[in-house]
């Protein structure tokens, strides 16, 4: 019975770990999608600007180019909206995946006294003996 209980606990722990990894992977995927959609929007915006500059450079263009520029502007607006949605989705999945530990106050602990080495102890004893001899000579003892 204890074997099945311990195995059940082990499997539950493995499941929780797998779910945590899946949440992290989903969060990373959402962030990657947001970056890609922002990049696509930037590419479209640059294409639109190039088209406008070409039109300015070569003078009045045909009606077809004007429609193409309008179409590019619409695509740009759609891509920017999609990029915003992807960024929000990435933010939401990142919030889900992140876990916050509770704050636990650390209580002050007294540090242990330093150990004095045997050499230092011997030096202290010798210095003490020298002071004793000096006090005796000076008549302070």
PDB file of C-alpha atoms in Angstrom:
ATOM      1  CA  UNK A   1       0.000   0.000   0.000  1.00  0.00           C
ATOM      2  CA  UNK A   2       2.805   2.403   0.849  1.00  0.00           C
ATOM      3  CA  UNK A   3       4.480   1.607  -2.491  1.00  0.00           C
ATOM      4  CA  UNK A   4       1.388   2.656  -4.423  1.00  0.00           C
ATOM      5  CA  UNK A   5       0.987   5.756  -2.273  1.00  0.00           C
ATOM      6  CA  UNK A   6       4.592   6.801  -2.807  1.00  0.00           C
ATOM      7  CA  UNK A   7       4.341   6.075  -6.526  1.00  0.00           C
ATOM      8  CA  UNK A   8       1.117   8.086  -6.714  1.00  0.00           C
ATOM      9  CA  UNK A   9       2.830  11.003  -4.969  1.00  0.00           C
ATOM     10  CA  UNK A  10       5.805  10.715  -7.325  1.00  0.00           C
ATOM     11  CA  UNK A  11       3.510  10.698 -10.364  1.00  0.00           C
ATOM     12  CA  UNK A  12       1.616  13.734  -9.064  1.00  0.00           C
ATOM     13  CA  UNK A  13       4.886  15.589  -8.582  1.00  0.00           C
ATOM     14  CA  UNK A  14       5.978  14.636 -12.100  1.00  0.00           C
ATOM     15  CA  UNK A  15       2.631  15.837 -13.475  1.00  0.00           C
ATOM     16  CA  UNK A  16       2.945  19.160 -11.655  1.00  0.00           C
ATOM     17  CA  UNK A  17       6.467  19.614 -13.004  1.00  0.00           C
ATOM     18  CA  UNK A  18       5.311  18.796 -16.540  1.00  0.00           C
ATOM     19  CA  UNK A  19       2.440  21.277 -16.253  1.00  0.00           C
ATOM     20  CA  UNK A  20       4.836  23.964 -15.040  1.00  0.00           C
ATOM     21  CA  UNK A  21       7.152  23.295 -17.992  1.00  0.00           C
ATOM     22  CA  UNK A  22       4.166  23.458 -20.359  1.00  0.00           C
ATOM     23  CA  UNK A  23       3.109  26.838 -18.937  1.00  0.00           C
ATOM     24  CA  UNK A  24       6.633  28.181 -19.365  1.00  0.00           C
ATOM     25  CA  UNK A  25       6.737  26.876 -22.942  1.00  0.00           C
ATOM     26  CA  UNK A  26       3.367  28.504 -23.705  1.00  0.00           C
ATOM     27  CA  UNK A  27       4.621  31.763 -22.261  1.00  0.00           C
ATOM     28  CA  UNK A  28       7.765  31.642 -24.391  1.00  0.00           C
ATOM     29  CA  UNK A  29       5.699  30.798 -27.475  1.00  0.00           C
ATOM     30  CA  UNK A  30       3.391  33.754 -26.876  1.00  0.00           C
ATOM     31  CA  UNK A  31       6.365  36.063 -26.438  1.00  0.00           C
ATOM     32  CA  UNK A  32       7.923  34.759 -29.645  1.00  0.00           C
ATOM     33  CA  UNK A  33       4.662  35.295 -31.517  1.00  0.00           C
ATOM     34  CA  UNK A  34       4.496  38.851 -30.211  1.00  0.00           C
ATOM     35  CA  UNK A  35       8.037  39.534 -31.406  1.00  0.00           C
ATOM     36  CA  UNK A  36       7.304  38.033 -34.830  1.00  0.00           C
ATOM     37  CA  UNK A  37       4.110  40.026 -35.295  1.00  0.00           C
ATOM     38  CA  UNK A  38       5.888  43.235 -34.245  1.00  0.00           C
ATOM     39  CA  UNK A  39       8.628  42.465 -36.742  1.00  0.00           C
ATOM     40  CA  UNK A  40       6.084  41.846 -39.494  1.00  0.00           C
ATOM     41  CA  UNK A  41       4.364  45.125 -38.673  1.00  0.00           C
ATOM     42  CA  UNK A  42       7.672  46.949 -38.836  1.00  0.00           C
ATOM     43  CA  UNK A  43       8.493  45.362 -42.202  1.00  0.00           C
ATOM     44  CA  UNK A  44       5.126  46.386 -43.614  1.00  0.00           C
ATOM     45  CA  UNK A  45       5.538  49.894 -42.258  1.00  0.00           C
ATOM     46  CA  UNK A  46       8.926  50.200 -43.939  1.00  0.00           C
ATOM     47  CA  UNK A  47       7.523  48.861 -47.221  1.00  0.00           C
ATOM     48  CA  UNK A  48       4.761  51.440 -47.045  1.00  0.00           C
ATOM     49  CA  UNK A  49       7.240  54.217 -46.413  1.00  0.00           C
ATOM     50  CA  UNK A  50       9.384  53.045 -49.331  1.00  0.00           C
ATOM     51  CA  UNK A  51       6.330  53.079 -51.589  1.00  0.00           C
ATOM     52  CA  UNK A  52       5.434  56.601 -50.487  1.00  0.00           C
ATOM     53  CA  UNK A  53       8.993  57.809 -51.036  1.00  0.00           C
ATOM     54  CA  UNK A  54       9.060  56.273 -54.512  1.00  0.00           C
ATOM     55  CA  UNK A  55       5.811  57.993 -55.327  1.00  0.00           C
ATOM     56  CA  UNK A  56       7.233  61.299 -54.094  1.00  0.00           C
ATOM     57  CA  UNK A  57      10.453  60.743 -56.035  1.00  0.00           C
ATOM     58  CA  UNK A  58       8.899  59.919 -59.397  1.00  0.00           C
ATOM     59  CA  UNK A  59       6.042  62.396 -59.253  1.00  0.00           C
ATOM     60  CA  UNK A  60       2.349  61.749 -59.637  1.00  0.00           C
ATOM     61  CA  UNK A  61       1.745  58.023 -59.911  1.00  0.00           C
ATOM     62  CA  UNK A  62      -1.002  56.122 -61.458  1.00  0.00           C
ATOM     63  CA  UNK A  63      -4.185  55.401 -59.599  1.00  0.00           C
ATOM     64  CA  UNK A  64      -3.081  51.809 -59.156  1.00  0.00           C
ATOM     65  CA  UNK A  65      -0.110  52.806 -56.981  1.00  0.00           C
ATOM     66  CA  UNK A  66      -2.296  54.997 -54.813  1.00  0.00           C
ATOM     67  CA  UNK A  67      -4.636  52.038 -54.254  1.00  0.00           C
ATOM     68  CA  UNK A  68      -1.649  49.821 -53.486  1.00  0.00           C
ATOM     69  CA  UNK A  69      -0.438  52.296 -50.881  1.00  0.00           C
ATOM     70  CA  UNK A  70      -3.919  52.422 -49.336  1.00  0.00           C
ATOM     71  CA  UNK A  71      -3.983  48.634 -49.249  1.00  0.00           C
ATOM     72  CA  UNK A  72      -0.545  48.559 -47.589  1.00  0.00           C
ATOM     73  CA  UNK A  73      -1.760  51.056 -44.986  1.00  0.00           C
ATOM     74  CA  UNK A  74      -4.726  48.800 -44.174  1.00  0.00           C
ATOM     75  CA  UNK A  75      -2.458  45.774 -43.865  1.00  0.00           C
ATOM     76  CA  UNK A  76      -0.182  47.774 -41.597  1.00  0.00           C
ATOM     77  CA  UNK A  77      -3.081  48.684 -39.319  1.00  0.00           C
ATOM     78  CA  UNK A  78      -4.169  45.032 -39.153  1.00  0.00           C
ATOM     79  CA  UNK A  79      -0.640  43.877 -38.355  1.00  0.00           C
ATOM     80  CA  UNK A  80      -0.265  46.489 -35.630  1.00  0.00           C
ATOM     81  CA  UNK A  81      -3.559  45.361 -34.088  1.00  0.00           C
ATOM     82  CA  UNK A  82      -2.437  41.722 -34.250  1.00  0.00           C
ATOM     83  CA  UNK A  83       0.909  42.657 -32.701  1.00  0.00           C
ATOM     84  CA  UNK A  84      -0.862  44.392 -29.836  1.00  0.00           C
ATOM     85  CA  UNK A  85      -3.103  41.364 -29.278  1.00  0.00           C
ATOM     86  CA  UNK A  86      -0.099  39.027 -29.334  1.00  0.00           C
ATOM     87  CA  UNK A  87       1.755  41.223 -26.865  1.00  0.00           C
ATOM     88  CA  UNK A  88      -1.235  41.168 -24.507  1.00  0.00           C
ATOM     89  CA  UNK A  89      -1.533  37.392 -24.842  1.00  0.00           C
ATOM     90  CA  UNK A  90       2.175  37.006 -24.106  1.00  0.00           C
ATOM     91  CA  UNK A  91       1.814  39.211 -21.052  1.00  0.00           C
ATOM     92  CA  UNK A  92      -1.141  37.173 -19.762  1.00  0.00           C
ATOM     93  CA  UNK A  93       0.600  33.833 -20.235  1.00  0.00           C
ATOM     94  CA  UNK A  94       3.733  35.202 -18.583  1.00  0.00           C
ATOM     95  CA  UNK A  95       1.635  36.239 -15.585  1.00  0.00           C
ATOM     96  CA  UNK A  96       0.138  32.739 -15.401  1.00  0.00           C
ATOM     97  CA  UNK A  97       3.494  31.014 -15.669  1.00  0.00           C
ATOM     98  CA  UNK A  98       5.265  33.100 -13.073  1.00  0.00           C
ATOM     99  CA  UNK A  99       4.994  31.923  -9.515  1.00  0.00           C
ATOM    100  CA  UNK A 100       5.595  34.198  -6.593  1.00  0.00           C
ATOM    101  CA  UNK A 101       6.905  32.830  -3.333  1.00  0.00           C
ATOM    102  CA  UNK A 102       5.500  34.123  -0.085  1.00  0.00           C
ATOM    103  CA  UNK A 103       7.756  36.442   1.857  1.00  0.00           C
ATOM    104  CA  UNK A 104       9.243  34.838   4.919  1.00  0.00           C
ATOM    105  CA  UNK A 105      10.946  37.034   7.443  1.00  0.00           C
ATOM    106  CA  UNK A 106      14.391  35.904   8.423  1.00  0.00           C
ATOM    107  CA  UNK A 107      15.008  36.049  12.127  1.00  0.00           C
ATOM    108  CA  UNK A 108      18.339  37.391  13.304  1.00  0.00           C
ATOM    109  CA  UNK A 109      20.705  34.672  14.366  1.00  0.00           C
ATOM    110  CA  UNK A 110      23.709  35.180  16.561  1.00  0.00           C
ATOM    111  CA  UNK A 111      26.895  34.267  14.783  1.00  0.00           C
ATOM    112  CA  UNK A 112      29.143  31.749  16.507  1.00  0.00           C
ATOM    113  CA  UNK A 113      32.265  33.056  18.203  1.00  0.00           C
ATOM    114  CA  UNK A 114      35.441  32.816  16.193  1.00  0.00           C
ATOM    115  CA  UNK A 115      37.712  29.950  17.051  1.00  0.00           C
ATOM    116  CA  UNK A 116      41.146  31.068  18.153  1.00  0.00           C
ATOM    117  CA  UNK A 117      43.963  29.057  16.684  1.00  0.00           C
ATOM    118  CA  UNK A 118      46.385  27.255  19.016  1.00  0.00           C
ATOM    119  CA  UNK A 119      49.233  29.472  17.792  1.00  0.00           C
ATOM    120  CA  UNK A 120      47.266  32.603  18.704  1.00  0.00           C
ATOM    121  CA  UNK A 121      46.427  31.146  22.136  1.00  0.00           C
ATOM    122  CA  UNK A 122      50.103  30.474  22.785  1.00  0.00           C
ATOM    123  CA  UNK A 123      50.980  34.042  21.714  1.00  0.00           C
ATOM    124  CA  UNK A 124      48.352  35.477  24.083  1.00  0.00           C
ATOM    125  CA  UNK A 125      49.739  33.375  26.960  1.00  0.00           C
ATOM    126  CA  UNK A 126      53.296  34.563  26.264  1.00  0.00           C
ATOM    127  CA  UNK A 127      52.222  38.216  26.048  1.00  0.00           C
ATOM    128  CA  UNK A 128      50.324  37.825  29.326  1.00  0.00           C
ATOM    129  CA  UNK A 129      53.442  36.322  30.934  1.00  0.00           C
ATOM    130  CA  UNK A 130      55.541  39.261  29.677  1.00  0.00           C
ATOM    131  CA  UNK A 131      53.062  41.740  31.182  1.00  0.00           C
ATOM    132  CA  UNK A 132      53.160  39.841  34.483  1.00  0.00           C
ATOM    133  CA  UNK A 133      56.956  40.086  34.531  1.00  0.00           C
ATOM    134  CA  UNK A 134      56.816  43.811  33.680  1.00  0.00           C
ATOM    135  CA  UNK A 135      54.278  44.503  36.442  1.00  0.00           C
ATOM    136  CA  UNK A 136      56.440  42.621  38.898  1.00  0.00           C
ATOM    137  CA  UNK A 137      59.542  44.593  37.897  1.00  0.00           C
ATOM    138  CA  UNK A 138      57.729  47.932  38.129  1.00  0.00           C
ATOM    139  CA  UNK A 139      56.119  46.971  41.417  1.00  0.00           C
ATOM    140  CA  UNK A 140      52.539  47.273  40.138  1.00  0.00           C
ATOM    141  CA  UNK A 141      51.545  43.797  41.192  1.00  0.00           C
TER     142      UNK A 141
END
